[in-house]
């Protein structure tokens, strides 16, 4: 590995840095975007029971808010539960945008790495080929071994860049799609809670959620 690093030249350093950063982001997002952490099971049903038992006070709402991202969205609606249907939805939508933005944290960075890693590799190859042509001008084309070695070294950075960019792009698309699905599910549960509290839907359907 060290030999490849030395052979690829100084551009292998930013490529390696991109690899380390992308790996850290993937691990962090895989841990953070667990559905069980974001959307606890039967949270809406528990809130409805607290409401029926008249135990939905400020302390209970604060616990719901601090418990999960979905709880933060639902708590925004619960704080405004004595207001109109539209006010509750507006509060939920405002908080939901902030929560989704937090779920998308670092995804732009991961996408940027997927875009620039192959460009860094290509730049390294171009610089390497310039050196190869410099050798040709000095020694001619008679020594095929020198030319082949120079070309292989020039291509190392391209291979390294693609090795970083391909998995980074795959994970970026995966996490982006996962955030989108989670956002839709959270919106569905939040709107269902509003309808239940406002008497527009029966709470019995919540037991299966």
Tab-separated table of C-alpha atoms in Angstrom:
chain	number	residue	atom	x	y	z
A	1	UNK	CA	0.000	0.000	0.000
A	2	UNK	CA	2.821	2.409	0.850
A	3	UNK	CA	4.498	1.576	-2.427
A	4	UNK	CA	1.318	2.473	-4.297
A	5	UNK	CA	1.087	5.706	-2.328
A	6	UNK	CA	4.631	6.670	-3.252
A	7	UNK	CA	4.144	5.591	-6.860
A	8	UNK	CA	0.985	7.650	-7.254
A	9	UNK	CA	2.653	10.843	-6.097
A	10	UNK	CA	1.414	13.658	-3.892
A	11	UNK	CA	-2.151	13.519	-5.252
A	12	UNK	CA	-2.594	10.224	-3.441
A	13	UNK	CA	-2.682	12.223	-0.195
A	14	UNK	CA	-5.973	14.076	-0.908
A	15	UNK	CA	-7.433	10.892	-2.389
A	16	UNK	CA	-6.565	9.033	0.810
A	17	UNK	CA	-8.040	11.878	2.865
A	18	UNK	CA	-11.266	11.607	0.839
A	19	UNK	CA	-11.322	7.870	1.500
A	20	UNK	CA	-10.961	8.323	5.260
A	21	UNK	CA	-13.602	11.074	5.381
A	22	UNK	CA	-16.064	9.083	3.252
A	23	UNK	CA	-15.627	6.027	5.471
A	24	UNK	CA	-16.270	8.098	8.596
A	25	UNK	CA	-19.414	9.627	7.082
A	26	UNK	CA	-20.776	6.232	5.992
A	27	UNK	CA	-20.273	4.747	9.461
A	28	UNK	CA	-21.790	7.796	11.187
A	29	UNK	CA	-24.828	7.938	8.898
A	30	UNK	CA	-25.414	4.187	9.101
A	31	UNK	CA	-25.587	4.513	12.890
A	32	UNK	CA	-27.624	7.737	12.917
A	33	UNK	CA	-30.185	6.749	10.279
A	34	UNK	CA	-31.388	3.639	12.060
A	35	UNK	CA	-35.171	3.552	11.780
A	36	UNK	CA	-35.545	2.326	15.357
A	37	UNK	CA	-33.744	5.447	16.596
A	38	UNK	CA	-35.583	7.881	14.330
A	39	UNK	CA	-39.088	6.407	14.513
A	40	UNK	CA	-39.748	4.456	17.732
A	41	UNK	CA	-42.511	1.901	17.376
A	42	UNK	CA	-46.017	2.822	18.536
A	43	UNK	CA	-45.003	6.356	19.482
A	44	UNK	CA	-48.253	7.827	18.152
A	45	UNK	CA	-50.257	5.229	20.050
A	46	UNK	CA	-48.453	6.075	23.313
A	47	UNK	CA	-49.113	9.758	22.767
A	48	UNK	CA	-52.788	9.061	22.171
A	49	UNK	CA	-53.006	7.097	25.407
A	50	UNK	CA	-51.373	9.948	27.316
A	51	UNK	CA	-53.926	12.286	25.758
A	52	UNK	CA	-56.828	10.067	26.761
A	53	UNK	CA	-55.515	9.751	30.309
A	54	UNK	CA	-54.984	13.535	30.456
A	55	UNK	CA	-51.291	13.050	31.224
A	56	UNK	CA	-50.045	14.910	28.150
A	57	UNK	CA	-48.408	17.729	30.086
A	58	UNK	CA	-45.293	19.787	29.403
A	59	UNK	CA	-42.991	17.216	31.003
A	60	UNK	CA	-44.396	14.405	28.870
A	61	UNK	CA	-44.127	16.523	25.715
A	62	UNK	CA	-40.517	17.394	26.555
A	63	UNK	CA	-39.696	13.685	26.924
A	64	UNK	CA	-41.335	12.974	23.586
A	65	UNK	CA	-39.376	15.813	21.947
A	66	UNK	CA	-36.034	14.620	23.295
A	67	UNK	CA	-36.655	10.951	22.579
A	68	UNK	CA	-36.318	10.820	18.791
A	69	UNK	CA	-36.490	12.904	15.588
A	70	UNK	CA	-40.089	11.762	15.075
A	71	UNK	CA	-40.843	12.771	18.646
A	72	UNK	CA	-39.476	16.227	17.952
A	73	UNK	CA	-41.895	16.611	15.032
A	74	UNK	CA	-44.861	15.278	16.967
A	75	UNK	CA	-44.035	17.477	19.959
A	76	UNK	CA	-44.247	20.540	17.718
A	77	UNK	CA	-47.836	19.599	16.944
A	78	UNK	CA	-48.659	18.712	20.552
A	79	UNK	CA	-47.514	22.110	21.799
A	80	UNK	CA	-50.112	23.646	19.453
A	81	UNK	CA	-52.817	21.008	19.979
A	82	UNK	CA	-55.227	23.592	21.410
A	83	UNK	CA	-54.962	25.668	18.234
A	84	UNK	CA	-56.504	25.024	14.855
A	85	UNK	CA	-55.759	22.165	12.500
A	86	UNK	CA	-53.804	24.501	10.211
A	87	UNK	CA	-51.627	25.865	13.027
A	88	UNK	CA	-50.689	22.349	14.128
A	89	UNK	CA	-49.772	21.341	10.583
A	90	UNK	CA	-47.706	24.470	10.053
A	91	UNK	CA	-45.752	23.845	13.264
A	92	UNK	CA	-45.165	20.225	12.255
A	93	UNK	CA	-44.007	21.213	8.766
A	94	UNK	CA	-41.577	23.828	10.099
A	95	UNK	CA	-40.029	21.400	12.583
A	96	UNK	CA	-40.050	18.615	10.000
A	97	UNK	CA	-37.885	20.627	7.625
A	98	UNK	CA	-35.276	21.090	10.354
A	99	UNK	CA	-35.366	17.413	11.288
A	100	UNK	CA	-34.950	16.274	7.687
A	101	UNK	CA	-32.059	18.701	7.263
A	102	UNK	CA	-30.359	17.041	10.229
A	103	UNK	CA	-30.986	13.598	8.747
A	104	UNK	CA	-29.318	14.767	5.521
A	105	UNK	CA	-26.262	15.987	7.426
A	106	UNK	CA	-22.952	15.138	5.719
A	107	UNK	CA	-24.699	13.691	2.648
A	108	UNK	CA	-23.654	16.675	0.527
A	109	UNK	CA	-20.080	16.121	1.675
A	110	UNK	CA	-20.300	12.459	0.683
A	111	UNK	CA	-21.661	13.428	-2.729
A	112	UNK	CA	-18.856	15.955	-3.173
A	113	UNK	CA	-16.270	13.279	-2.407
A	114	UNK	CA	-17.885	10.992	-4.981
A	115	UNK	CA	-17.541	13.802	-7.538
A	116	UNK	CA	-14.020	15.046	-6.863
A	117	UNK	CA	-12.211	11.753	-6.126
A	118	UNK	CA	-12.145	10.599	-9.775
A	119	UNK	CA	-11.144	14.103	-10.867
A	120	UNK	CA	-8.188	14.012	-8.492
A	121	UNK	CA	-7.279	10.634	-9.911
A	122	UNK	CA	-7.534	11.947	-13.456
A	123	UNK	CA	-5.377	14.933	-12.572
A	124	UNK	CA	-2.749	12.595	-11.162
A	125	UNK	CA	-2.807	10.554	-14.352
A	126	UNK	CA	-2.434	13.648	-16.523
A	127	UNK	CA	0.522	14.848	-14.476
A	128	UNK	CA	2.035	11.380	-14.665
A	129	UNK	CA	1.654	11.252	-18.435
A	130	UNK	CA	3.358	14.628	-18.692
A	131	UNK	CA	6.310	13.124	-16.859
A	132	UNK	CA	6.263	10.110	-19.211
A	133	UNK	CA	6.433	12.343	-22.261
A	134	UNK	CA	9.291	14.200	-20.599
A	135	UNK	CA	11.159	10.893	-20.351
A	136	UNK	CA	10.391	10.163	-24.010
A	137	UNK	CA	11.866	13.486	-25.040
A	138	UNK	CA	15.055	12.747	-23.102
A	139	UNK	CA	15.543	8.997	-23.650
A	140	UNK	CA	13.415	8.326	-26.724
A	141	UNK	CA	11.033	5.413	-27.136
A	142	UNK	CA	13.637	2.684	-27.250
A	143	UNK	CA	13.270	1.621	-23.595
A	144	UNK	CA	9.816	0.104	-23.372
A	145	UNK	CA	10.294	-0.876	-19.725
A	146	UNK	CA	10.721	2.706	-18.572
A	147	UNK	CA	7.689	3.825	-20.570
A	148	UNK	CA	5.483	0.992	-19.267
A	149	UNK	CA	6.528	1.668	-15.682
A	150	UNK	CA	5.829	5.372	-16.025
A	151	UNK	CA	2.405	4.800	-17.560
A	152	UNK	CA	1.421	2.259	-14.888
A	153	UNK	CA	2.397	4.726	-12.154
A	154	UNK	CA	0.360	7.439	-13.888
A	155	UNK	CA	-2.747	5.247	-13.867
A	156	UNK	CA	-2.502	4.441	-10.155
A	157	UNK	CA	-4.155	7.710	-9.140
A	158	UNK	CA	-7.086	7.116	-11.493
A	159	UNK	CA	-7.644	3.652	-10.032
A	160	UNK	CA	-7.405	5.065	-6.500
A	161	UNK	CA	-9.824	7.877	-7.257
A	162	UNK	CA	-12.395	5.521	-8.744
A	163	UNK	CA	-11.988	3.130	-5.804
A	164	UNK	CA	-13.030	5.973	-3.505
A	165	UNK	CA	-15.705	7.531	-5.724
A	166	UNK	CA	-17.704	4.409	-6.602
A	167	UNK	CA	-18.603	3.301	-3.047
A	168	UNK	CA	-19.042	6.935	-1.972
A	169	UNK	CA	-21.606	7.463	-4.743
A	170	UNK	CA	-23.400	4.214	-3.913
A	171	UNK	CA	-23.725	5.086	-0.230
A	172	UNK	CA	-24.764	8.665	-1.036
A	173	UNK	CA	-27.626	7.425	-3.208
A	174	UNK	CA	-28.586	4.822	-0.602
A	175	UNK	CA	-28.688	7.248	2.321
A	176	UNK	CA	-30.444	9.934	0.267
A	177	UNK	CA	-33.164	7.456	-0.683
A	178	UNK	CA	-33.451	6.251	2.919
A	179	UNK	CA	-33.877	9.800	4.237
A	180	UNK	CA	-36.597	10.397	1.665
A	181	UNK	CA	-38.532	7.297	2.760
A	182	UNK	CA	-38.153	8.146	6.437
A	183	UNK	CA	-39.338	11.718	5.826
A	184	UNK	CA	-42.499	10.450	4.132
A	185	UNK	CA	-43.202	8.007	6.959
A	186	UNK	CA	-42.695	10.688	9.612
A	187	UNK	CA	-45.013	13.060	7.757
A	188	UNK	CA	-47.660	10.352	7.552
A	189	UNK	CA	-47.530	9.643	11.275
A	190	UNK	CA	-47.510	13.323	12.190
A	191	UNK	CA	-50.577	14.051	10.064
A	192	UNK	CA	-52.337	11.014	11.501
A	193	UNK	CA	-51.700	12.308	15.002
A	194	UNK	CA	-53.200	15.671	14.076
A	195	UNK	CA	-56.294	14.013	12.642
A	196	UNK	CA	-56.722	11.793	15.695
A	197	UNK	CA	-56.356	14.646	18.178
A	198	UNK	CA	-58.780	16.767	16.184
A	199	UNK	CA	-61.309	13.936	16.015
A	200	UNK	CA	-61.059	13.530	12.250
A	201	UNK	CA	-59.899	9.917	12.450
A	202	UNK	CA	-60.502	7.048	14.832
A	203	UNK	CA	-57.574	6.201	17.088
A	204	UNK	CA	-58.173	2.461	16.745
A	205	UNK	CA	-56.120	2.402	13.558
A	206	UNK	CA	-53.072	3.494	15.513
A	207	UNK	CA	-52.689	0.211	17.331
A	208	UNK	CA	-51.282	-1.422	14.205
A	209	UNK	CA	-48.722	1.324	13.589
